[in-house]
Tab-separated table of C-alpha atoms and ligand atoms in Angstrom:
chain	number	residue	atom	x	y	z
A	1	MET	CA	97.797	56.725	-183.261
A	2	SER	CA	94.991	54.297	-182.616
A	3	ALA	CA	95.529	50.722	-181.389
A	4	ASN	CA	95.004	49.001	-184.732
A	5	GLU	CA	97.406	51.309	-186.543
A	6	GLU	CA	100.996	50.777	-187.577
A	7	ASN	CA	103.494	53.414	-188.595
A	8	LEU	CA	105.682	53.478	-191.672
A	9	MET	CA	108.292	50.776	-191.048
A	10	ASN	CA	110.751	51.275	-193.840
A	11	MET	CA	111.539	53.895	-196.410
A	12	SER	CA	111.006	51.582	-199.374
A	13	ASP	CA	107.237	51.357	-198.650
A	14	LEU	CA	107.050	55.130	-198.857
A	15	THR	CA	109.283	55.352	-201.929
A	16	SER	CA	107.062	52.924	-203.759
A	17	LEU	CA	103.840	54.712	-202.730
A	18	CYS	CA	105.357	58.015	-203.883
A	19	LYS	CA	106.185	56.569	-207.281
A	20	ARG	CA	102.957	54.585	-207.701
A	21	ARG	CA	100.741	57.510	-206.792
A	22	GLY	CA	102.562	60.327	-208.582
A	23	PHE	CA	104.314	62.100	-205.706
A	24	ILE	CA	108.002	61.640	-206.493
A	25	PHE	CA	109.865	60.006	-209.394
A	26	GLN	CA	113.520	59.219	-209.894
A	27	SER	CA	115.093	61.969	-212.021
A	28	SER	CA	115.731	60.979	-215.677
A	29	GLU	CA	114.245	57.573	-214.920
A	30	ILE	CA	114.009	56.462	-218.571
A	31	TYR	CA	117.810	56.834	-218.776
A	32	GLY	CA	118.379	54.737	-215.697
A	33	GLY	CA	118.096	57.658	-213.267
A	34	LEU	CA	120.564	60.222	-211.951
A	35	GLY	CA	122.008	59.552	-208.509
A	36	SER	CA	120.058	61.153	-205.675
A	37	CYS	CA	118.087	63.526	-207.842
A	38	TRP	CA	114.297	63.337	-207.712
A	39	ASP	CA	111.400	64.865	-209.635
A	40	TYR	CA	108.176	65.885	-207.928
A	41	GLY	CA	105.109	64.569	-209.748
A	42	PRO	CA	101.610	66.086	-209.811
A	43	LEU	CA	100.754	65.208	-206.195
A	44	GLY	CA	104.257	65.856	-204.877
A	45	ILE	CA	104.342	69.392	-206.197
A	46	GLU	CA	100.917	70.165	-204.683
A	47	LEU	CA	102.145	68.963	-201.308
A	48	LYS	CA	105.433	70.829	-201.652
A	49	ASN	CA	103.711	74.064	-202.690
A	50	ASN	CA	101.320	73.760	-199.740
A	51	LEU	CA	104.256	73.256	-197.388
A	52	LYS	CA	106.161	76.209	-198.808
A	53	GLU	CA	103.099	78.410	-198.592
A	54	THR	CA	102.572	77.417	-194.961
A	55	TRP	CA	106.182	78.327	-194.167
A	56	TRP	CA	106.067	81.544	-196.166
A	57	LYS	CA	102.913	82.736	-194.417
A	58	ALA	CA	104.180	81.780	-190.970
A	59	MET	CA	107.545	83.461	-191.540
A	60	THR	CA	106.807	86.553	-193.622
A	61	TYR	CA	103.216	87.533	-192.882
A	62	ARG	CA	104.488	89.359	-189.827
A	63	GLU	CA	105.642	92.899	-189.313
A	64	ASP	CA	109.266	92.079	-188.612
A	65	VAL	CA	110.154	89.744	-191.527
A	66	GLU	CA	110.455	90.456	-195.263
A	67	GLY	CA	110.989	87.987	-198.106
A	68	VAL	CA	113.486	87.868	-200.978
A	69	ASP	CA	114.255	85.575	-203.887
A	70	ALA	CA	117.971	85.853	-204.645
A	71	ALA	CA	119.787	84.385	-207.660
A	72	ILE	CA	121.306	80.916	-207.399
A	73	LEU	CA	124.524	82.113	-209.059
A	74	MET	CA	126.405	84.685	-207.013
A	75	HIS	CA	129.700	86.554	-207.230
A	76	PRO	CA	132.490	84.038	-206.500
A	77	LEU	CA	133.859	86.240	-203.717
A	78	VAL	CA	130.656	85.600	-201.757
A	79	TRP	CA	131.834	82.034	-201.208
A	80	LYS	CA	135.343	83.154	-200.308
A	81	ALA	CA	133.901	85.519	-197.693
A	82	SER	CA	131.452	82.963	-196.322
A	83	GLY	CA	134.219	80.385	-195.907
A	84	HIS	CA	132.662	77.867	-198.298
A	85	ILE	CA	135.574	77.818	-200.756
A	86	ASP	CA	138.076	77.030	-198.004
A	87	ASN	CA	136.008	75.046	-195.524
A	88	PHE	CA	132.828	73.575	-196.989
A	89	SER	CA	134.160	70.069	-197.275
A	90	ASP	CA	133.767	66.601	-195.844
A	91	PRO	CA	136.596	64.076	-195.319
A	92	LEU	CA	136.440	61.493	-198.119
A	93	VAL	CA	137.883	57.973	-198.308
A	94	ASP	CA	137.744	55.479	-201.182
A	95	CYS	CA	137.847	51.705	-200.919
A	96	LYS	CA	140.766	50.684	-203.135
A	97	GLN	CA	139.050	47.359	-203.880
A	98	CYS	CA	135.482	48.232	-204.875
A	99	LYS	CA	135.966	52.000	-205.398
A	100	SER	CA	133.036	52.846	-203.102
A	101	ARG	CA	133.253	56.264	-201.465
A	102	PHE	CA	132.515	57.054	-197.839
A	103	ARG	CA	132.630	59.973	-195.470
A	104	ALA	CA	135.570	59.234	-193.188
A	105	ASP	CA	133.640	60.626	-190.214
A	106	GLN	CA	130.719	58.249	-190.798
A	107	ILE	CA	132.457	54.856	-190.894
A	108	ASP	CA	134.997	53.038	-188.726
A	109	LEU	CA	138.199	53.024	-190.807
A	110	SER	CA	139.700	50.199	-188.744
A	111	LYS	CA	136.893	47.861	-189.883
A	112	PRO	CA	136.454	46.178	-193.315
A	113	CYS	CA	134.790	48.061	-196.173
A	114	PRO	CA	130.988	47.980	-195.564
A	115	ASP	CA	130.363	47.402	-199.286
A	116	CYS	CA	132.843	44.662	-200.289
A	117	GLY	CA	134.284	43.509	-196.971
A	118	ALA	CA	137.923	44.140	-198.002
A	119	GLU	CA	140.266	44.679	-195.021
A	120	GLY	CA	142.518	47.726	-194.665
A	121	SER	CA	141.705	48.975	-198.123
A	122	PHE	CA	140.793	52.609	-197.468
A	123	THR	CA	142.752	55.517	-198.959
A	124	GLU	CA	143.977	58.277	-196.644
A	125	PRO	CA	141.094	60.717	-195.881
A	126	ARG	CA	141.171	63.861	-198.028
A	127	GLU	CA	138.998	66.955	-197.922
A	128	PHE	CA	136.313	67.034	-200.621
A	129	ASN	CA	134.584	70.369	-201.312
A	130	LEU	CA	130.830	69.937	-201.617
A	131	MET	CA	130.190	72.913	-203.897
A	132	PHE	CA	129.287	72.364	-207.540
A	133	SER	CA	131.179	74.724	-209.816
A	134	THR	CA	130.367	75.769	-213.337
A	135	GLN	CA	131.582	78.252	-215.925
A	136	MET	CA	129.971	81.603	-216.562
A	137	GLY	CA	130.270	83.255	-219.972
A	138	ALA	CA	131.645	81.924	-223.231
A	139	VAL	CA	135.347	81.876	-222.268
A	140	THR	CA	136.466	79.088	-219.987
A	141	THR	CA	139.019	80.670	-217.708
A	142	ASP	CA	139.518	80.407	-213.979
A	143	SER	CA	138.082	83.856	-213.435
A	144	SER	CA	134.714	82.756	-214.823
A	145	THR	CA	134.210	79.921	-212.333
A	146	VAL	CA	130.959	80.354	-210.422
A	147	TYR	CA	129.227	78.065	-207.943
A	148	LEU	CA	125.731	76.709	-207.545
A	149	ARG	CA	124.840	78.021	-204.094
A	150	PRO	CA	125.189	75.376	-201.371
A	151	GLU	CA	122.790	77.329	-199.122
A	152	THR	CA	120.330	80.175	-199.602
A	153	ALA	CA	121.570	82.191	-196.622
A	154	GLN	CA	124.272	84.165	-198.442
A	155	GLY	CA	121.687	85.661	-200.823
A	156	ILE	CA	120.103	87.155	-197.715
A	157	PHE	CA	123.302	88.461	-196.112
A	158	VAL	CA	124.418	90.313	-199.255
A	159	ASN	CA	120.969	91.957	-199.441
A	160	PHE	CA	120.861	93.019	-195.793
A	161	HIS	CA	121.270	96.722	-196.584
A	162	ASN	CA	119.031	96.667	-199.666
A	163	VAL	CA	116.145	95.247	-197.649
A	164	GLN	CA	116.796	97.295	-194.525
A	165	SER	CA	116.907	100.601	-196.402
A	166	THR	CA	114.149	100.036	-198.986
A	167	MET	CA	111.698	98.631	-196.444
A	168	ARG	CA	112.826	101.087	-193.707
A	169	LYS	CA	113.304	98.233	-191.242
A	170	LYS	CA	114.414	98.744	-187.678
A	171	LEU	CA	116.209	96.062	-185.697
A	172	PRO	CA	115.230	93.417	-184.830
A	173	PHE	CA	113.983	92.205	-188.192
A	174	GLY	CA	114.385	89.198	-190.457
A	175	ILE	CA	114.728	88.296	-194.121
A	176	ALA	CA	113.293	85.013	-195.400
A	177	GLN	CA	113.835	83.048	-198.555
A	178	ILE	CA	112.851	79.740	-200.164
A	179	GLY	CA	115.086	78.368	-202.878
A	180	LYS	CA	117.207	75.633	-204.346
A	181	ALA	CA	120.595	74.683	-202.943
A	182	PHE	CA	123.141	72.225	-204.305
A	183	ARG	CA	125.697	70.056	-202.537
A	184	ASN	CA	127.860	67.389	-204.078
A	185	GLU	CA	127.228	65.076	-201.118
A	186	ILE	CA	129.628	62.146	-200.759
A	187	THR	CA	126.991	59.773	-199.458
A	188	PRO	CA	123.546	60.959	-200.538
A	189	GLY	CA	120.595	58.636	-200.140
A	190	ASN	CA	117.621	57.538	-198.085
A	191	PHE	CA	115.208	58.792	-200.718
A	192	ILE	CA	114.857	62.594	-200.448
A	193	PHE	CA	116.567	62.789	-197.032
A	194	ARG	CA	119.960	63.646	-198.529
A	195	THR	CA	120.086	64.709	-202.150
A	196	ARG	CA	122.441	66.757	-204.274
A	197	GLU	CA	119.795	69.282	-205.295
A	198	PHE	CA	117.278	70.350	-202.664
A	199	GLU	CA	115.261	73.268	-201.438
A	200	GLN	CA	115.811	75.268	-198.290
A	201	MET	CA	113.505	77.603	-196.391
A	202	GLU	CA	115.727	79.962	-194.448
A	203	MET	CA	115.355	83.074	-192.360
A	204	GLN	CA	118.060	85.318	-190.969
A	205	TYR	CA	116.967	87.490	-188.065
A	206	PHE	CA	119.158	90.533	-187.378
A	207	VAL	CA	119.433	91.706	-183.788
A	208	ARG	CA	121.444	94.073	-181.622
A	209	PRO	CA	124.605	92.404	-180.233
A	210	GLY	CA	123.839	91.130	-176.746
A	211	GLU	CA	120.199	90.344	-177.550
A	212	GLN	CA	120.912	87.179	-179.525
A	213	LYS	CA	120.248	84.716	-176.687
A	214	ASP	CA	116.636	85.838	-176.181
A	215	PHE	CA	115.859	85.702	-179.890
A	216	TYR	CA	117.574	82.338	-180.280
A	217	GLU	CA	115.259	80.934	-177.611
A	218	LYS	CA	112.231	82.637	-179.086
A	219	TRP	CA	112.838	81.307	-182.598
A	220	ARG	CA	113.599	77.826	-181.303
A	221	GLU	CA	110.105	77.689	-179.803
A	222	ILE	CA	108.383	79.266	-182.815
A	223	ARG	CA	109.986	76.794	-185.201
A	224	TYR	CA	109.299	73.764	-183.011
A	225	GLN	CA	105.649	74.775	-182.757
A	226	TRP	CA	105.470	75.166	-186.572
A	227	HIS	CA	106.399	71.508	-187.019
A	228	LEU	CA	103.767	70.490	-184.453
A	229	ASP	CA	101.194	72.640	-186.250
A	230	ASN	CA	101.959	70.731	-189.452
A	231	GLY	CA	100.737	67.636	-187.656
A	232	LEU	CA	104.062	66.001	-186.727
A	233	ARG	CA	103.711	63.991	-183.531
A	234	LYS	CA	105.474	65.389	-180.467
A	235	GLU	CA	107.143	62.087	-179.588
A	236	LYS	CA	108.810	62.066	-183.025
A	237	LEU	CA	110.404	65.493	-182.537
A	238	ARG	CA	113.328	66.522	-180.377
A	239	PHE	CA	116.000	69.179	-179.995
A	240	HIS	CA	119.624	68.276	-180.438
A	241	PRO	CA	121.766	71.104	-179.022
A	242	HIS	CA	125.264	71.345	-180.501
A	243	GLY	CA	127.943	70.649	-177.913
A	244	GLU	CA	131.414	72.211	-177.811
A	245	GLY	CA	132.861	69.959	-180.507
A	246	GLU	CA	129.937	70.388	-182.915
A	247	LEU	CA	129.561	74.161	-182.750
A	248	ALA	CA	130.794	76.070	-185.818
A	249	HIS	CA	133.669	78.406	-184.904
A	250	TYR	CA	131.553	81.532	-185.533
A	251	ALA	CA	128.426	80.380	-183.648
A	252	ASP	CA	127.697	81.060	-179.986
A	253	ALA	CA	124.789	78.573	-179.873
A	254	ALA	CA	123.146	76.096	-182.248
A	255	LEU	CA	120.705	73.229	-182.218
A	256	ASP	CA	118.937	70.937	-184.637
A	257	ILE	CA	115.263	70.076	-184.616
A	258	GLU	CA	115.317	66.352	-185.288
A	259	TYR	CA	112.612	63.990	-186.481
A	260	GLU	CA	112.586	60.241	-185.941
A	261	PHE	CA	112.562	58.879	-189.507
A	262	PRO	CA	112.333	55.107	-190.140
A	263	ILE	CA	116.151	55.325	-190.596
A	264	GLY	CA	116.530	56.884	-187.140
A	265	TRP	CA	116.715	60.410	-185.752
A	266	GLY	CA	117.850	62.963	-188.298
A	267	GLU	CA	118.215	66.725	-188.563
A	268	MET	CA	115.295	68.496	-190.180
A	269	GLU	CA	116.029	72.102	-189.243
A	270	GLY	CA	118.986	74.010	-187.840
A	271	ILE	CA	118.664	77.018	-185.521
A	272	HIS	CA	121.953	78.884	-185.319
A	273	SER	CA	123.115	81.929	-183.427
A	274	ARG	CA	125.769	83.073	-185.913
A	275	THR	CA	127.085	86.224	-184.185
A	276	ASP	CA	128.204	88.993	-186.576
A	277	PHE	CA	130.425	86.615	-188.559
A	278	ASP	CA	128.642	86.734	-191.919
A	279	LEU	CA	128.111	90.480	-192.237
A	280	LYS	CA	131.657	91.143	-190.978
A	281	GLN	CA	133.089	88.790	-193.573
A	282	HIS	CA	131.081	90.437	-196.359
A	283	GLN	CA	132.191	93.849	-195.147
A	284	GLU	CA	135.817	92.757	-195.331
A	285	TYR	CA	135.618	91.138	-198.794
A	286	SER	CA	133.239	93.613	-200.470
A	287	LYS	CA	134.763	96.681	-198.772
A	288	LYS	CA	131.192	97.910	-198.247
A	289	ASN	CA	130.214	99.030	-194.795
A	290	GLN	CA	127.666	96.609	-193.310
A	291	ALA	CA	127.021	98.489	-190.086
A	292	TYR	CA	123.529	99.382	-188.982
A	293	VAL	CA	122.821	102.872	-187.657
A	294	ASP	CA	120.635	102.564	-184.587
A	295	GLN	CA	118.522	105.713	-184.394
A	296	THR	CA	117.009	104.633	-181.098
A	297	ARG	CA	120.496	104.728	-179.543
A	298	ASN	CA	122.005	108.043	-180.592
A	299	ASN	CA	122.909	106.746	-184.045
A	300	GLU	CA	125.192	104.109	-182.573
A	301	LYS	CA	126.734	102.011	-185.382
A	302	TYR	CA	127.218	98.271	-185.101
A	303	ILE	CA	127.157	95.091	-187.151
A	304	PRO	CA	124.021	93.132	-186.228
A	305	TYR	CA	124.116	89.624	-184.814
A	306	VAL	CA	122.135	86.947	-186.625
A	307	ILE	CA	119.800	84.148	-185.586
A	308	GLU	CA	119.221	81.741	-188.460
A	309	THR	CA	116.436	79.223	-188.912
A	310	SER	CA	117.143	76.834	-191.770
A	311	VAL	CA	114.824	73.996	-192.711
A	312	GLY	CA	115.144	71.657	-195.680
A	313	CYS	CA	111.880	71.716	-197.592
A	314	ASP	CA	112.332	68.209	-199.012
A	315	ARG	CA	113.462	66.732	-195.699
A	316	CYS	CA	110.533	68.352	-193.912
A	317	LEU	CA	108.182	66.991	-196.582
A	318	LEU	CA	109.720	63.555	-196.041
A	319	ALA	CA	109.032	63.826	-192.303
A	320	ILE	CA	105.432	64.801	-193.011
A	321	LEU	CA	104.961	61.811	-195.316
A	322	CYS	CA	106.621	59.409	-192.860
A	323	ASP	CA	104.505	60.729	-190.011
A	324	ALA	CA	101.261	60.575	-191.967
A	325	TYR	CA	101.794	57.060	-193.362
A	326	ARG	CA	99.641	54.594	-191.405
A	327	VAL	CA	98.661	51.020	-192.010
A	328	GLU	CA	95.356	50.167	-190.354
A	329	ASN	CA	94.589	46.571	-189.446
A	330	PRO	CA	97.997	45.396	-190.654
A	331	GLY	CA	98.076	41.819	-191.896
A	332	ASP	CA	94.271	41.595	-192.116
A	333	LYS	CA	93.822	41.093	-195.852
A	334	GLU	CA	90.177	42.170	-195.930
A	335	ASN	CA	90.449	45.239	-193.756
A	336	GLN	CA	94.020	46.455	-194.183
A	337	ARG	CA	94.086	50.078	-195.260
A	338	VAL	CA	97.053	52.343	-196.062
A	339	VAL	CA	96.167	55.928	-195.316
A	340	LEU	CA	98.143	59.157	-195.374
A	341	LYS	CA	96.812	61.036	-192.354
A	342	ILE	CA	98.153	64.312	-193.567
A	343	LYS	CA	96.825	67.648	-192.307
A	344	PRO	CA	94.035	68.737	-194.714
A	345	SER	CA	95.689	72.105	-195.448
A	346	LEU	CA	98.813	70.272	-196.666
A	347	ALA	CA	97.030	67.452	-198.525
A	348	PRO	CA	97.668	67.570	-202.293
A	349	ILE	CA	94.033	66.815	-203.145
A	350	LYS	CA	91.380	68.205	-200.824
A	351	VAL	CA	88.275	66.509	-202.228
A	352	GLY	CA	87.707	63.436	-204.385
A	353	VAL	CA	84.509	63.661	-206.432
A	354	LEU	CA	83.209	60.185	-207.228
A	355	PRO	CA	80.074	59.442	-209.230
A	356	LEU	CA	78.926	55.987	-208.161
A	357	MET	CA	78.704	54.739	-211.742
A	358	LYS	CA	79.589	55.888	-215.225
A	359	LYS	CA	76.067	57.094	-216.090
A	360	PRO	CA	75.332	60.466	-217.750
A	361	GLU	CA	72.697	61.485	-215.185
A	362	LEU	CA	75.134	60.903	-212.290
A	363	GLU	CA	78.044	62.425	-214.119
A	364	SER	CA	76.253	65.649	-214.922
A	365	VAL	CA	75.556	66.225	-211.202
A	366	ALA	CA	79.088	65.153	-210.261
A	367	LYS	CA	80.744	67.410	-212.857
A	368	LYS	CA	78.818	70.418	-211.585
A	369	ILE	CA	79.949	69.771	-208.007
A	370	PHE	CA	83.515	69.172	-209.184
A	371	ASP	CA	83.637	72.388	-211.242
A	372	GLY	CA	82.315	74.420	-208.318
A	373	LEU	CA	84.736	72.986	-205.741
A	374	ASN	CA	87.768	72.820	-208.016
A	375	LYS	CA	87.848	76.608	-208.324
A	376	LYS	CA	88.685	76.821	-204.628
A	377	TYR	CA	90.422	73.550	-203.779
A	378	LYS	CA	92.470	71.081	-205.754
A	379	CYS	CA	89.992	68.254	-206.405
A	380	GLU	CA	90.142	64.970	-208.253
A	381	TYR	CA	87.363	63.521	-210.370
A	382	ASP	CA	87.548	59.740	-210.340
A	383	LEU	CA	85.304	57.339	-212.208
A	384	SER	CA	87.392	54.219	-212.511
A	385	GLY	CA	86.959	51.092	-210.404
A	386	SER	CA	84.607	50.154	-207.594
A	387	ILE	CA	83.733	52.818	-205.051
A	388	GLY	CA	85.686	50.905	-202.375
A	389	LYS	CA	88.816	50.915	-204.534
A	390	ARG	CA	88.415	54.603	-205.228
A	391	TYR	CA	88.130	55.386	-201.501
A	392	ARG	CA	91.303	53.369	-200.841
A	393	ARG	CA	93.122	55.239	-203.571
A	394	GLN	CA	92.123	58.604	-202.097
A	395	ASP	CA	93.137	57.347	-198.610
A	396	GLU	CA	96.574	56.449	-199.905
A	397	ILE	CA	97.175	59.934	-201.291
A	398	GLY	CA	95.804	61.621	-198.183
A	399	THR	CA	92.600	63.160	-199.603
A	400	PRO	CA	90.668	64.284	-196.519
A	401	TYR	CA	87.175	64.103	-198.070
A	402	CYS	CA	85.335	62.213	-200.802
A	403	VAL	CA	81.980	63.231	-202.260
A	404	THR	CA	79.926	60.386	-203.723
A	405	ILE	CA	77.033	60.998	-206.072
A	406	ASP	CA	74.567	58.084	-206.253
A	407	TYR	CA	71.092	57.420	-207.653
A	408	ASP	CA	69.436	58.828	-204.514
A	409	SER	CA	71.209	62.117	-205.260
A	410	LEU	CA	68.920	62.582	-208.247
A	411	ASP	CA	65.865	62.506	-205.951
A	412	ASP	CA	66.995	63.908	-202.606
A	413	LYS	CA	69.485	66.420	-204.112
A	414	ALA	CA	72.086	65.302	-201.577
A	415	VAL	CA	75.461	63.539	-201.676
A	416	THR	CA	77.518	61.379	-199.327
A	417	ILE	CA	80.647	62.939	-197.858
A	418	ARG	CA	83.183	60.527	-196.409
A	419	ASP	CA	85.884	61.474	-193.917
A	420	ARG	CA	89.310	59.940	-194.590
A	421	ASP	CA	90.330	59.384	-190.972
A	422	THR	CA	87.119	58.183	-189.373
A	423	MET	CA	85.591	56.728	-192.574
A	424	THR	CA	82.242	58.068	-191.339
A	425	GLN	CA	79.776	59.136	-194.008
A	426	GLU	CA	77.325	62.002	-193.896
A	427	ARG	CA	74.503	62.899	-196.196
A	428	VAL	CA	74.799	66.570	-197.195
A	429	SER	CA	72.434	68.551	-199.363
A	430	ILE	CA	74.079	69.605	-202.654
A	431	ASP	CA	73.436	73.288	-202.028
A	432	GLN	CA	75.311	72.978	-198.701
A	433	VAL	CA	78.402	71.238	-200.113
A	434	GLU	CA	80.430	74.411	-200.697
A	435	LYS	CA	79.687	75.642	-197.180
A	436	TYR	CA	80.549	72.211	-195.745
A	437	PHE	CA	84.059	72.503	-197.196
A	438	SER	CA	84.580	76.181	-196.529
A	439	ASP	CA	83.842	75.431	-192.834
A	440	ARG	CA	86.376	72.612	-192.803
A	441	LEU	CA	89.121	73.521	-195.250
A	442	ASN	CA	89.524	77.302	-194.929
B	501	LIG	P1	123.481	67.466	-192.519
B	501	LIG	O1	124.204	67.435	-191.208
B	501	LIG	O2	122.302	66.554	-192.599
B	501	LIG	O3	124.393	67.377	-193.714
B	501	LIG	P2	123.650	70.286	-192.410
B	501	LIG	O4	123.878	70.526	-190.938
B	501	LIG	O5	124.790	70.383	-193.341
B	501	LIG	O6	122.850	68.925	-192.622
B	501	LIG	P3	122.437	72.807	-192.895
B	501	LIG	O7	123.572	73.326	-193.653
B	501	LIG	O8	122.209	73.338	-191.513
B	501	LIG	O9	122.474	71.229	-192.885
B	501	LIG	O10	121.120	72.969	-193.773
B	501	LIG	C1	119.837	73.221	-193.226
B	501	LIG	C2	118.838	72.166	-193.621
B	501	LIG	O11	118.900	71.891	-195.022
B	501	LIG	C3	119.060	70.804	-192.974
B	501	LIG	O12	118.506	70.787	-191.685
B	501	LIG	C4	118.343	69.879	-193.922
B	501	LIG	O13	116.944	69.850	-193.647
B	501	LIG	C5	118.550	70.537	-195.260
B	501	LIG	N1	119.632	69.853	-196.000
B	501	LIG	C6	120.959	70.028	-195.880
B	501	LIG	N2	121.630	69.229	-196.735
B	501	LIG	C7	120.689	68.532	-197.427
B	501	LIG	C8	120.742	67.553	-198.451
B	501	LIG	N3	121.889	67.146	-198.970
B	501	LIG	N4	119.569	67.042	-198.921
B	501	LIG	C9	118.380	67.461	-198.420
B	501	LIG	N5	118.273	68.390	-197.454
B	501	LIG	C10	119.402	68.924	-196.946
């Protein structure tokens, strides 16, 4: 960050930019909204797709990882085997006065209600299962209850043998997936940090028992580096290893990669060494053998151990937006500029094409440039307002480059290209424009 720059200070500035500029809208807004559900608008979905593509390429364009896309609805026994039906709950308390709900582990029950200030008004904590259930088929009986998956991981575990055998994989190898997950969170909020419907990008890496520690360390570094490569600043990232009390009963090691959001440090990704718990459970409940036959070791049979990397797509996108949001010359009315310094490969719009004025001779040149570039990169054609206003608008949505076509362009067959971060402008010949961007954006 440079000296005259300020970071995002509070989430409401970002929420309002996201709404104003078409990144993220409240779900069902015209009906008053639906709690903690959000819709991605035109710019939001570009950013999200870019992020998912970056993850997908990093995680599956390698010899040892394959991808899947499993169904959201799964056999109910999956969730019995995984432990979600019995254990996927948070302790819930209600305030008897104002009826607000809280997670008992997140507030001090000996203090007054944080919402209404009533003293000693909490109910006894009770376990609240976070899974959404629904009915499958036309007849509503208990046997047709299915769940919206609360994580994508189980779709990978139940396909371990399908992927291993069809793709002829040898250990160690991984299976990756991006998909929606649903949790009936007790206290959702902080914009898209904690929602009831979200997307996860998960990978389960299957290894020989005894080798899990090395792979846990390896994946921890690979995943940390991925966040740095997305442009997140090092000082805003840290590891939070799970201590004795935090570790899930089946895990032999776990940590979170945390980001410092304006609301404080929060988990963005979990790296878990899950032992052979999941495949063993599925073997027991499905009665299907989940062992791997290791041909490199005299056909020794064993249930693989698993290293999991699990990152929330929406939460990661939130971190990227928070990190990129800068206010330059804060408080200086003339020179204040809000700019999203987002990595060009993630930016929703790569190039803004701006004819200086609404004149047919300028527009015909501008349209030609736009049509050529827009085949390769998502571009925006903008005619409305002064050129200064249009630059500011592109800065606010993180567009790395703007091309301006002016009257000189008609004579010198060149345009001005402006860089978002440095605001420097270069004159580039029109026949070199495509090369200019392929050098910088590919
Ligand atoms: P938390 O402690 O924040 O509830 P968790 O430990 O339950 O998270 P995991 O089950 O490990 O989370 O899920 C992996 C990732 O999925 C998290 O690191 C987070 O990025 C994302 N995630 C989990 N729950 C939500 C949610 N309700 N809304 C948005 N993202 C979520």
